Coordinates of C-alpha atoms in Angstrom, one line a residue:
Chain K
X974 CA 54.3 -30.6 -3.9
X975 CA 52.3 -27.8 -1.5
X976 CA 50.3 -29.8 1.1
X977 CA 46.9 -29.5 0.9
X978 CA 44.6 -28.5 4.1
X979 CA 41.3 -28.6 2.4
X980 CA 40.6 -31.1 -0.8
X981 CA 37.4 -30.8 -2.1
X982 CA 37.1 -33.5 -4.8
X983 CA 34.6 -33.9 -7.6
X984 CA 31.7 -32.6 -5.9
X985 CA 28.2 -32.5 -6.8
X986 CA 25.5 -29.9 -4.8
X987 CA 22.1 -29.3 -5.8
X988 CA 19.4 -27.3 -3.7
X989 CA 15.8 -28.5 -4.7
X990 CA 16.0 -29.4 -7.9
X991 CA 18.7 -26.5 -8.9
X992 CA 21.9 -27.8 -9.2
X993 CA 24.7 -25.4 -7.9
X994 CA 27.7 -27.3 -8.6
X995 CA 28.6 -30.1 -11.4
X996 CA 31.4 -31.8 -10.4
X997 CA 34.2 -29.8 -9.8
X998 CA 37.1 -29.8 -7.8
X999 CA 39.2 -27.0 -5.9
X1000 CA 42.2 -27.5 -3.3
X1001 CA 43.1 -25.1 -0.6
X1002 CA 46.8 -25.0 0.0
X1003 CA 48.3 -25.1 3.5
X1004 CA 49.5 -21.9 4.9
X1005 CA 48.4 -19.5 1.8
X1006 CA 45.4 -17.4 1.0
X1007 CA 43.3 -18.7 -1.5
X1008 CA 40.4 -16.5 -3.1
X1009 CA 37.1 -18.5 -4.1
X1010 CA 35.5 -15.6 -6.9
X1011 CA 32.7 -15.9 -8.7
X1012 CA 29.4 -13.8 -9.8
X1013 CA 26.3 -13.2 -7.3
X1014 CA 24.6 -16.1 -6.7
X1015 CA 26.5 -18.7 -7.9
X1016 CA 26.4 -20.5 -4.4
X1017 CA 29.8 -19.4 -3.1
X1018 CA 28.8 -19.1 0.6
X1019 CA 27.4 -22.4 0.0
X1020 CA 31.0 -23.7 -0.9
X1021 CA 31.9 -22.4 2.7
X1022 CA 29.5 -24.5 4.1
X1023 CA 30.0 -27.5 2.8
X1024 CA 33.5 -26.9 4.0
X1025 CA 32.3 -26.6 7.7
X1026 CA 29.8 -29.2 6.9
X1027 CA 26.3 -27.7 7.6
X1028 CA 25.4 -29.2 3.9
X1029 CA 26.4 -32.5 2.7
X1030 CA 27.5 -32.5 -1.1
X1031 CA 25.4 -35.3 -3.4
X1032 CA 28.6 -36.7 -4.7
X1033 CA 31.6 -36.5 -3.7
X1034 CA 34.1 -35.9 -0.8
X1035 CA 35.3 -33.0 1.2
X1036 CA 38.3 -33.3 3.2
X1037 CA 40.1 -31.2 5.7
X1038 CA 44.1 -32.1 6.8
X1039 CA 42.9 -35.5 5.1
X1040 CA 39.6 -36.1 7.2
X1041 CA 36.2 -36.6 4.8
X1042 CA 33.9 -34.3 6.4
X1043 CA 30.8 -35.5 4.8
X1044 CA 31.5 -38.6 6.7
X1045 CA 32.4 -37.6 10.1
X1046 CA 29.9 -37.9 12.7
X1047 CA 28.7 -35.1 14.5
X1048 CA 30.8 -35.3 17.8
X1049 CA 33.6 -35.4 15.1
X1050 CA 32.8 -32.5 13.3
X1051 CA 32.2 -30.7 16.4
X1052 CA 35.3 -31.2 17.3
X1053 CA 37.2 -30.8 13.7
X1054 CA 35.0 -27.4 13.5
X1055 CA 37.2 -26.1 16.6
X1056 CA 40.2 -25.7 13.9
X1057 CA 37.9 -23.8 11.2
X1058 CA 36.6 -20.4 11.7
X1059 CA 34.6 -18.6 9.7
X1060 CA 33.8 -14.9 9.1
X1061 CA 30.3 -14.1 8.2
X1062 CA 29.2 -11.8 5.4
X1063 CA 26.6 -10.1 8.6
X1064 CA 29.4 -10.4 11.3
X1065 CA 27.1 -12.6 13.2
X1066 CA 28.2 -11.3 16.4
X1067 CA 25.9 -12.2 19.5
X1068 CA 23.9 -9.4 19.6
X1069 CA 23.5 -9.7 23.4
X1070 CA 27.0 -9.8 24.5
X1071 CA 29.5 -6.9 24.7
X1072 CA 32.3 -7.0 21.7
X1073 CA 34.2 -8.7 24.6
X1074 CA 32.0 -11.5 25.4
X1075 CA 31.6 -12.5 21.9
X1076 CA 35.5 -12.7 21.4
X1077 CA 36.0 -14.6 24.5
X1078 CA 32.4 -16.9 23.9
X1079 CA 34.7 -19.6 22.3
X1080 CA 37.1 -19.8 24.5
X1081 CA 34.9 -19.9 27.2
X1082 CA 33.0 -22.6 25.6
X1083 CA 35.7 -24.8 24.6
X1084 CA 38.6 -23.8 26.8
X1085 CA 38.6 -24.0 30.9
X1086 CA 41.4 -21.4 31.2
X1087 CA 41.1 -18.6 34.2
X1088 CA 39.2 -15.8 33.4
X1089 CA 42.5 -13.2 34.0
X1090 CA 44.0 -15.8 30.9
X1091 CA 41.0 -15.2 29.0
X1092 CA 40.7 -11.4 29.4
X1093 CA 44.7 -10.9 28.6
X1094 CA 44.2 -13.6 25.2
X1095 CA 40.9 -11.0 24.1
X1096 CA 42.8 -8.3 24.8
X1097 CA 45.3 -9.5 22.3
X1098 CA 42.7 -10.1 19.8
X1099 CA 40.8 -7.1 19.8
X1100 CA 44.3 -5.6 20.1
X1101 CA 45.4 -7.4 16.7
X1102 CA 41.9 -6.1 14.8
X1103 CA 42.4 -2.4 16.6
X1104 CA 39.4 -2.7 18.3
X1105 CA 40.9 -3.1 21.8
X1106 CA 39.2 0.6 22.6
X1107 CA 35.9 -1.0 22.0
X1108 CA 35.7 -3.8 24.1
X1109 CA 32.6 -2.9 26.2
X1110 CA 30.3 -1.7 23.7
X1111 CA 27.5 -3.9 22.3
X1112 CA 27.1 -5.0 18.4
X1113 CA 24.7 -2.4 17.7
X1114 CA 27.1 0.3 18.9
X1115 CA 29.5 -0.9 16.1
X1116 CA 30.1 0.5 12.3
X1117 CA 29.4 -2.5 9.7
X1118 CA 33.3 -2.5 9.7
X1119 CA 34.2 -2.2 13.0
X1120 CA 31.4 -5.5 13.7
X1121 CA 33.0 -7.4 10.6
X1122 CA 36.6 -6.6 12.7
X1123 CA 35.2 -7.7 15.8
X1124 CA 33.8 -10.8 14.6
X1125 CA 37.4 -11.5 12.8
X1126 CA 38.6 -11.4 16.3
X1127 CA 36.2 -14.0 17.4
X1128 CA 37.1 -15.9 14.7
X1129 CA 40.7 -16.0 15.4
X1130 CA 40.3 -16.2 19.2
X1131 CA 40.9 -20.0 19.0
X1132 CA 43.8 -19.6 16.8
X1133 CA 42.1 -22.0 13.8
X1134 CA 44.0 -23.7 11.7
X1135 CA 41.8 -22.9 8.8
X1136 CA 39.8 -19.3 8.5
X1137 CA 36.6 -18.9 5.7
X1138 CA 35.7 -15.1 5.0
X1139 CA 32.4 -15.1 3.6
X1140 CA 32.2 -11.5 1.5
X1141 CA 34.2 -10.0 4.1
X1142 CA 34.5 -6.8 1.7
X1143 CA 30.6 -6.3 0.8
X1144 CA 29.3 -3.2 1.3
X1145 CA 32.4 -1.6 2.5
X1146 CA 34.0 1.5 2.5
X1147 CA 37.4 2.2 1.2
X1148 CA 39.3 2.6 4.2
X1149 CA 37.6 -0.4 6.2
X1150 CA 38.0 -2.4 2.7
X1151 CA 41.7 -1.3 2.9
X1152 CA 41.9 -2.1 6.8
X1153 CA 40.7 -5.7 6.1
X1154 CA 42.4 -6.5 3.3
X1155 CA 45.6 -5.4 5.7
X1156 CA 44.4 -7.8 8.8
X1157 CA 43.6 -10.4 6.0
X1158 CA 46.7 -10.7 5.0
X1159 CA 48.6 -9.8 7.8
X1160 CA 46.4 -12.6 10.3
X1161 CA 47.6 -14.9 7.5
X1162 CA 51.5 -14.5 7.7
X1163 CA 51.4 -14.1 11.5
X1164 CA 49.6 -17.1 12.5
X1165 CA 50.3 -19.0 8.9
X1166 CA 46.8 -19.8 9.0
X1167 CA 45.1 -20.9 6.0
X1168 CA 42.4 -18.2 4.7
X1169 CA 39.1 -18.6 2.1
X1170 CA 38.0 -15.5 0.8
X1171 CA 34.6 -15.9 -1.1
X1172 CA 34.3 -12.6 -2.9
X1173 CA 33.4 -10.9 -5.8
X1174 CA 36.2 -7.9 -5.1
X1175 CA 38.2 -8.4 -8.0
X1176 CA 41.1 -5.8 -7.2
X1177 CA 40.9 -6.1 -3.6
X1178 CA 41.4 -9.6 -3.2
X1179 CA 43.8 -10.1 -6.3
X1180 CA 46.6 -8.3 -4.4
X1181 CA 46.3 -10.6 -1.6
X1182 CA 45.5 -13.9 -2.8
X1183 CA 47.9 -16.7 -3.5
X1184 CA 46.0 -19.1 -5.3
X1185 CA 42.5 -18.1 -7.4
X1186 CA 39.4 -20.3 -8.4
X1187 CA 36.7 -18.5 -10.4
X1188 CA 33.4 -20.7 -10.3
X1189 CA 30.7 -19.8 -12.9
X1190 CA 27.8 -21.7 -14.1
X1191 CA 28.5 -24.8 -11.5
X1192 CA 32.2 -25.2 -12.9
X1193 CA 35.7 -24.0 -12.1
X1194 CA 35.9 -21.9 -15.0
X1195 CA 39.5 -20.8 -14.1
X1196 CA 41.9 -20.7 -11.0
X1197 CA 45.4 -19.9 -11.5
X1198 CA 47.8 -17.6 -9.4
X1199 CA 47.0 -14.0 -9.5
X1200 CA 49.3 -13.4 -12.1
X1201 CA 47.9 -16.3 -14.0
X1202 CA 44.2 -15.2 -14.0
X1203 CA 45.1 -11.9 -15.0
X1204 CA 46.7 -13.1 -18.3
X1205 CA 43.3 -16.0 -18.7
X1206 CA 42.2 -16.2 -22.4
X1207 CA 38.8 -17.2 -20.9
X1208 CA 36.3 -14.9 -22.3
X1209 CA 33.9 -16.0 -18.9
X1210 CA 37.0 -15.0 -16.9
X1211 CA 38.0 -12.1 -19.0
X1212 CA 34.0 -10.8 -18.5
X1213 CA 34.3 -11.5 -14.7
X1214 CA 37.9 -9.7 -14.1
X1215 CA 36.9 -6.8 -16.1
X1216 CA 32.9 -6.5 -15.0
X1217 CA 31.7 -6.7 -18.7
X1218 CA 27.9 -6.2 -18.2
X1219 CA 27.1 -8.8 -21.0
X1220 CA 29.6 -11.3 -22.3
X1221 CA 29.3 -15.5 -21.6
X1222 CA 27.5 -14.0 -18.7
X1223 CA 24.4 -12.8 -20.6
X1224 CA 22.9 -9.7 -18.9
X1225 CA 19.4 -11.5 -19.7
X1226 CA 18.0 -13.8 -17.3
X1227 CA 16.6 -16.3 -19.4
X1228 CA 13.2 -15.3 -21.0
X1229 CA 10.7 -15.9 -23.7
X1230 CA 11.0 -13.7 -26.8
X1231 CA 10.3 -10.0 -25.9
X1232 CA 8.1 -9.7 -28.9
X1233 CA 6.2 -12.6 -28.7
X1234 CA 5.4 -11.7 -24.8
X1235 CA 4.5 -8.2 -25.4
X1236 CA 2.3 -9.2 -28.1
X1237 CA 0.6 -11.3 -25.8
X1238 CA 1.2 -14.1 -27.5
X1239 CA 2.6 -16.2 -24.1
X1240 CA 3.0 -14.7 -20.9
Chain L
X850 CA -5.2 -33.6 -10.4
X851 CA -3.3 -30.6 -9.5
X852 CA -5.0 -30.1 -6.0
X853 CA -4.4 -34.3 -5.0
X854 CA -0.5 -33.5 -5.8
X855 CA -1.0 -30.2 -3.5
X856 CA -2.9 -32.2 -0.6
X857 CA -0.1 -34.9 -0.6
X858 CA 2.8 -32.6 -1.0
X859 CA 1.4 -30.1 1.6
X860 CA 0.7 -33.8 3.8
X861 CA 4.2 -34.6 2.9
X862 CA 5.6 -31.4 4.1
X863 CA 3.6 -31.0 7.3
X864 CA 5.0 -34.5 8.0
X865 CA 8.7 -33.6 7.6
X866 CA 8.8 -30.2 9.4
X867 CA 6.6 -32.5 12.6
X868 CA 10.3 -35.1 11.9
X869 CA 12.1 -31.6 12.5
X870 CA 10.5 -30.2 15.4
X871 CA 10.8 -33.8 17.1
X872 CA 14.7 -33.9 16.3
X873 CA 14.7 -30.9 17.6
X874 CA 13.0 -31.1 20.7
X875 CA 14.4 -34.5 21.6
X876 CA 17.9 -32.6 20.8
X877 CA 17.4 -29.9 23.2
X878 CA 16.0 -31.8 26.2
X879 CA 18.8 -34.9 26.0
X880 CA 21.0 -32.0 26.6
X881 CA 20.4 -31.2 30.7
X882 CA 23.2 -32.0 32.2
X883 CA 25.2 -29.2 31.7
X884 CA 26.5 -26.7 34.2
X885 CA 26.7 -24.4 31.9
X886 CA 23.3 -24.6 30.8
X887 CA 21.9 -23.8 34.5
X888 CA 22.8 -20.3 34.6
X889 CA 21.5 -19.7 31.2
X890 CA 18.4 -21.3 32.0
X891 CA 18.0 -18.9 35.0
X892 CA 18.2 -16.5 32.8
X893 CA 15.7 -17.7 30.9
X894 CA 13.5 -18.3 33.6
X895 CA 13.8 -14.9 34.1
X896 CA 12.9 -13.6 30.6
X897 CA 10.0 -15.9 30.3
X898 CA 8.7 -16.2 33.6
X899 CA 9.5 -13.1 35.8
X900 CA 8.9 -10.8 33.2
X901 CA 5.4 -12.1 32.6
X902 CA 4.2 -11.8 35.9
X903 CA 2.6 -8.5 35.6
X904 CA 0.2 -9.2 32.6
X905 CA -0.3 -13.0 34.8
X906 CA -0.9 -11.2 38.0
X907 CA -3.4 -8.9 36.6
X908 CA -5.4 -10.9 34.4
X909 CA -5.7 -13.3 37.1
X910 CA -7.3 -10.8 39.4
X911 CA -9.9 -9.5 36.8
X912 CA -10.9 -12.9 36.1
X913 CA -11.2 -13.6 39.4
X914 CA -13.3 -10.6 39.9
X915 CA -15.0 -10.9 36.9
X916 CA -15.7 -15.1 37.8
X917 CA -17.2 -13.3 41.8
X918 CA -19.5 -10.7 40.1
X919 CA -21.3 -13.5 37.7
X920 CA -21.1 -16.7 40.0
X921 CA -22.3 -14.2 42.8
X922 CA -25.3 -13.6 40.9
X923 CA -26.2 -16.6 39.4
X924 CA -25.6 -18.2 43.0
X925 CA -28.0 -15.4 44.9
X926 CA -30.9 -16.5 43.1
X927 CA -31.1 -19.9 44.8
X928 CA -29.1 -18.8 48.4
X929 CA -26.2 -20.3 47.5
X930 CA -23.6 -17.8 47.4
X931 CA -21.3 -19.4 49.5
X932 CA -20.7 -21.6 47.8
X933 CA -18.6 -18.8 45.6
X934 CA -15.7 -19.8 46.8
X935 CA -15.6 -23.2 45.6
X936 CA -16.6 -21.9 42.1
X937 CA -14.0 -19.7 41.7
X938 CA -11.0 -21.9 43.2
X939 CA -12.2 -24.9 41.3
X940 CA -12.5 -23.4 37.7
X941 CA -9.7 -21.5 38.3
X942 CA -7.1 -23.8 39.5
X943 CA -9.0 -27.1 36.8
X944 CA -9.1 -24.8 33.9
X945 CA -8.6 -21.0 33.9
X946 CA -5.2 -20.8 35.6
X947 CA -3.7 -23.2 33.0
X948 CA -5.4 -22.3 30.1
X949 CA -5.4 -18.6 30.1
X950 CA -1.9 -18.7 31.9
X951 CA -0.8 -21.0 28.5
X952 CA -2.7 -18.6 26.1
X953 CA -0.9 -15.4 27.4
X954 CA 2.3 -17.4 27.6
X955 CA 1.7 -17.8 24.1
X956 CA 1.3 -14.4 23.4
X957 CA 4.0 -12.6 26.0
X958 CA 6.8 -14.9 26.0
X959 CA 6.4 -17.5 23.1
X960 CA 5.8 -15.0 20.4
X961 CA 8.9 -13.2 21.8
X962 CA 10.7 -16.5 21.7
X963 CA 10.1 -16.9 17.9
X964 CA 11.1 -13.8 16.7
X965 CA 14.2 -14.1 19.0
X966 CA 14.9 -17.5 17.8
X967 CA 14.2 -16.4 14.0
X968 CA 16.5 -13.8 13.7
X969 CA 19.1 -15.4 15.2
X970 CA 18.7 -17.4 12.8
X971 CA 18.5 -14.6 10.1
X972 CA 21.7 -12.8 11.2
X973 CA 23.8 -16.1 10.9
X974 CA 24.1 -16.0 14.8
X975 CA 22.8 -19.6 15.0
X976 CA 25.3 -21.1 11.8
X977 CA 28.1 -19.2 13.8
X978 CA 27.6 -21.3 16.7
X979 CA 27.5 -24.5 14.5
X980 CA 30.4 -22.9 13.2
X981 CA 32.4 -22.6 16.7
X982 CA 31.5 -25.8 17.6
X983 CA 29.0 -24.9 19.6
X984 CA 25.4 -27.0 19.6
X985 CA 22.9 -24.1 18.9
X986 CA 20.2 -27.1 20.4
X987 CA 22.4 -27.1 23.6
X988 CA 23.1 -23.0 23.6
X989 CA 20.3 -21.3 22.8
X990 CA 17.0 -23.8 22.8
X991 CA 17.9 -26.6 25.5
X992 CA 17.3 -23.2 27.9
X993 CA 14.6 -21.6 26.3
X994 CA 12.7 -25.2 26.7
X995 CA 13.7 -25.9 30.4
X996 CA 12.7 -22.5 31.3
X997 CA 9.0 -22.5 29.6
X998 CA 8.5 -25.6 31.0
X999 CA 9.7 -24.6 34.6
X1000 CA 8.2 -20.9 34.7
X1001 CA 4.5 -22.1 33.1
X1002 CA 3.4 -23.7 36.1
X1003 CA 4.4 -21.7 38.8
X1004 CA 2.9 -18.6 36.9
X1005 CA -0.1 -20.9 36.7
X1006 CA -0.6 -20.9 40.2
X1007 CA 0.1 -17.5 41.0
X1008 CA -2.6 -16.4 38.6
X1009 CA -5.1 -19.2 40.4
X1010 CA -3.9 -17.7 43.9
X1011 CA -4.8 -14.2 42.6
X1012 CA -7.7 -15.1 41.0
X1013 CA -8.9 -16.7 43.9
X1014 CA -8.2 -13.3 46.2
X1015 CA -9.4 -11.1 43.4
X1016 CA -12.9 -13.1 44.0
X1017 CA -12.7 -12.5 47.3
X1018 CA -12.5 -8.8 46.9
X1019 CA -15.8 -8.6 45.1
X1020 CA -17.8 -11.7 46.6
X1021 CA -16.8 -11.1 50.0
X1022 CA -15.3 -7.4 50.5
X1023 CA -17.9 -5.9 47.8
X1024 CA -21.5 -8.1 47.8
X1025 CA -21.2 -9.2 51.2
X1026 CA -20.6 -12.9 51.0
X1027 CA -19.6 -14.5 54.2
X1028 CA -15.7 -14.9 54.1
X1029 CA -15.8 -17.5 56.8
X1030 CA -18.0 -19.6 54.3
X1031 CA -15.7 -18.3 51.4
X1032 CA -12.7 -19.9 52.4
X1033 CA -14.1 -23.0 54.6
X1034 CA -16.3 -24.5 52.0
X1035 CA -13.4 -23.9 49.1
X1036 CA -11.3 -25.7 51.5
X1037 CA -14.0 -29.0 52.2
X1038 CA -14.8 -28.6 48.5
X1039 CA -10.9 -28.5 46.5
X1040 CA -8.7 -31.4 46.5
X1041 CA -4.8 -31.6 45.9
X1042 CA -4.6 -34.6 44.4
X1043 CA -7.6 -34.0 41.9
X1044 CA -7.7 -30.3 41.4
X1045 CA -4.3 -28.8 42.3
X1046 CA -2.3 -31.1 41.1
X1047 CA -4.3 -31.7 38.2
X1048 CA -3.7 -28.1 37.0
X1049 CA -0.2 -28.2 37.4
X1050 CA 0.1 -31.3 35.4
X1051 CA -2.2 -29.6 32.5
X1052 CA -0.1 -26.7 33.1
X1053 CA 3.2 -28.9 32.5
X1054 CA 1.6 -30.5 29.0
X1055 CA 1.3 -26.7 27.7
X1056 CA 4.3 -25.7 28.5
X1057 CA 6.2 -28.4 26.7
X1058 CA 3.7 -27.5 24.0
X1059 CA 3.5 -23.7 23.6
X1060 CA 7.6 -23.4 24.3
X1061 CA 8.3 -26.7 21.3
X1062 CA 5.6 -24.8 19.2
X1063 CA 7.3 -21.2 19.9
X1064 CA 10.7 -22.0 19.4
X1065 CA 10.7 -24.5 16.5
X1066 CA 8.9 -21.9 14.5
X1067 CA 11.3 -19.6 15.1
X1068 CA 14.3 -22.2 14.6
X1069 CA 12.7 -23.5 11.1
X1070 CA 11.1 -19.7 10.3
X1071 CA 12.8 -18.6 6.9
X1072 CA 14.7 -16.6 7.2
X1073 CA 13.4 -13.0 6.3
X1074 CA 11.7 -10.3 7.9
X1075 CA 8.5 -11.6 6.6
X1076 CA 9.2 -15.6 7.1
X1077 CA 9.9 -14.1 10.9
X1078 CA 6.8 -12.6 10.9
X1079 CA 4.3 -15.1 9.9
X1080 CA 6.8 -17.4 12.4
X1081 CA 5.8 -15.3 15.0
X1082 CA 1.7 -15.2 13.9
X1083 CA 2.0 -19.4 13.7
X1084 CA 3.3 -19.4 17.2
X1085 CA 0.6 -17.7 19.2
X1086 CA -2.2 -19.2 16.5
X1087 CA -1.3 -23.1 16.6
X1088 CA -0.4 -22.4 20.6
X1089 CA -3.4 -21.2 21.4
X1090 CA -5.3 -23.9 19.5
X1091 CA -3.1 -26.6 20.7
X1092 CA -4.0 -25.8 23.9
X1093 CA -7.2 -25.3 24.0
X1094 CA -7.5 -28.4 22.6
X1095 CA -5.6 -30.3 24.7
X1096 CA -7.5 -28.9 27.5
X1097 CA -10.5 -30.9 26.5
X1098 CA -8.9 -34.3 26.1
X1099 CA -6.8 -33.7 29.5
X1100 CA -9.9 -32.4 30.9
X1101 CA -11.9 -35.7 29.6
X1102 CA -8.9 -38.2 30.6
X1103 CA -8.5 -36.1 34.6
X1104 CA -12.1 -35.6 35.3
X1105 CA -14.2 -36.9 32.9
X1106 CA -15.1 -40.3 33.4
X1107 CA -14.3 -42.4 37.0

């Protein structure tokens, strides 16, 4: 049986008075890369979060190398946080601090080696994203790729046990798209971390992904290997894979009759 | 009905986000005693304070001058105009030096705090320091506190002290009041204990309430470029009344009644 580093187990999550998931249930295994896909706005940077516990779930438990994180308290989850990273969809990088500073920020924060340690470990990182050239130069001196490589580095910096990429191919172009889906997967067989990709790249992340959980309309409505989802009967997963523009999907957002409205009759 | 479920649900809400700001602010100042958190508030102090001496410095001399040229002629009509220097020190140092030293603080540094503040927010910087474990109360607003509350004063009395030489320029060095009088009856006439010290304590209350104000707007703002904005109008609006408001019960409890 594959060990599981994150189980998330029956959850419920609603945001006012939307619900955004209905009970549903999705393990991460240990060591692979598992891709969380699903349509825009279905809440799956939300999922992410409730992994790193900045939200609580209604119902339910979340836990991480068999640790419930809706129930730790905070110096806990401070401390469990240290082995999760997470990639932003913006980069997030300190936009006062040099690419350098912001890799070396957590291990200056949580670490009290020497700085020569500390500058050789950076090195390394920056070095592992290709972006050892462009240590000194400051966020806003950075393409949207280069900032979403630099803030991989920062992720990794404390070597986590568990890494979350939040859209990390959004608004890409090919050849950045193709460089991260390289470090993506190469990140993962050298340090056997375990990687989250939230996406909606269907190609992309299909190639790389070990293990696949489509969420739609606050279900799992498919997860399977690669392989597996590629061959789904699902209609919802067929529509998703193949970008149908209507489908179980509809291409409506829900409305009033168009007749009726442009008669006047409601508005 | 409708406008008795709005009045409680806006009470309701007002309520809450008050909870938040005092989680917040109790968050940030439990966490002092870090090293780490020195340097950053010295850089801070810098941001906040250093860089707002200019627009201190020289609105405290006009409104010193400006305080000279109409005490000076009120006070001419009945002989007393030496007694100009004991008008300007003592409404500067009881209430112009902390007020208008709070209302441009407000305006130069806590505006700048909450737009700062808000879109770290709305560039995920803040979540990615939850994220690496790192407190965003401890890291970015414990800091930002100390330092308002340290620089607030001090500018404070440097705008008094200039204040206090800018009516000196046009009581004494322009109309011809006696300096000697100037400065000797100011000093009979101004006590430490009840007027200096007075204004620094004023000056300490708006602090803590212009720098809580300024950064919890920007740390609850939502997160857009329009959320930041009307974050950043909040700040200098519900500062500035705050403390002008304040300054009248402070005023009433420090020199009001004996």
């Amino acid at each position: 049986m594959t060990e599981h580093l994150v189980d998330i187990q029956n959850i419920t999550f609603s945001r006012a008075d939307r619900i955004i998931y209905d009970d549903i249930s999705i393990q991460i295994p240990k060591g692979k890369i598992t891709a969380i896909m699903g349509p825009s706005g279905i809440g799956k940077t939300t999922m992410l979060r409730l992994i790193g516990g900045q939200l609580t779930p209604d119902k339910g438990d979340i836990t991480f190398a068999g640790e419930s994180i809706p129930k730790m308290n905070r110096k806990k989850l401070y401390h469990t946080r240290k082995a999760i990273s997470m990639l932003f969809q913006s980069g997030a990088l300190f936009t006062d601090m040099s690419v350098f500073d912001n890799v070396a920020f957590a291990l200056r924060e949580h670490t009290d080696l020497p700085e020569s340690v500390i500058q050789t470990l950076v090195l390394l990182k920056l070095e592992a994203v290709g972006l050892r050239g462009a240590a000194q130069l400051m966020p806003s001196e950075l393409s949207g790729g280069m900032a979403r490589r630099a803030a991989l580095a920062r992720a990794i910096a404390l070597d986590p046990e568990l890494i979350m990429y939040d859209e990390p191919f959004a608004g890409q172009d090919p050849i950045s798209m193709g460089v991260l889906v390289k470090l993506i997967k190469a990140l993962s067989e050298a340090l056997s971390v375990t990687s989250i990709v939230v996406t909606h790249d269907v190609s992309e992340v299909l190639n790389i992904a070990d293990y696949v959980y489509i969420l739609a309309n606050k279900k799992v409505i498919g997860h399977g290997t690669a392989e597996q989802i590629k061959g789904s009967e699902s209609e919802l997963v067929q529509q998703f894979l193949l970008g149908k523009a209507d489908g179980p999907v509809p291409f409506h957002y829900p409305a009033t009759d168009l007749s009726s409205q442009l008669l006047g009759d409601l508005i | 009905m409708s406008w008795v479920i709005q009045l409680g649900a806006s009470t309701l809400d007002n309520i809450r986000s008050f909870g938040r700001a005092f989680l917040m602010l109790t968050g940030a100042l439990i966490a002092l005693p870090q090293l780490k958190n020195v340097r950053l508030t010295l850089q801070q102090i810098y941001v906040v304070g250093v860089q707002s001496l200019l627009i201190i410095m020289v609105s405290g001399l006009f409104i010193g001058m400006v305080m000279a040229l109409q005490g000076y002629t009120i006070l001419v009509g009945y002989g007393a105009e030496g007694s100009l220097g004991p008008m300007v020190a003592l409404s500067l140092l009881r209430e112009l030096g902390p007020v208008v030293t709070a209302l441009l603080f407000a305006g130069r540094a806590g505006s700048a705090l909450t737009a700062e503040i808000g879109l770290m927010k709305a560039t995920e910087q803040l979540s990615s320091l939850e994220m690496m474990a790192v407190d965003p109360l401890r890291r970015v607003v414990a800091p930002r506190v100390w330092a308002g509350i340290i620089s607030m004063p001090m500018l404070a009395l440097i705008f008094s002290a200039i204040g206090i030489l800018g009516g000196h320029l046009v009581g004494v060095d322009w109309l011809g009041v006696d300096s000697g009088s100037y400065w000797s009856i100011m000093q009979a006439t101004v006590d430490w204990n009840k007027d200096v010290v007075n204004g620094i304590l004023k000056s300490i209350v708006f602090a803590i309430v212009v720098t809580w104000i300024a950064i919890f707007k920007g740390y609850d703002a939502v997160p857009t470029s329009e959320g930041i904005s009307q974050a950043t109008t909040q700040t200098v609006v519900y500062s500035s009344l705050a403390v002008l408001g304040l300054d009248f019960v402070l005023t009433a409890l420090m020199f009001g009644i004996n």
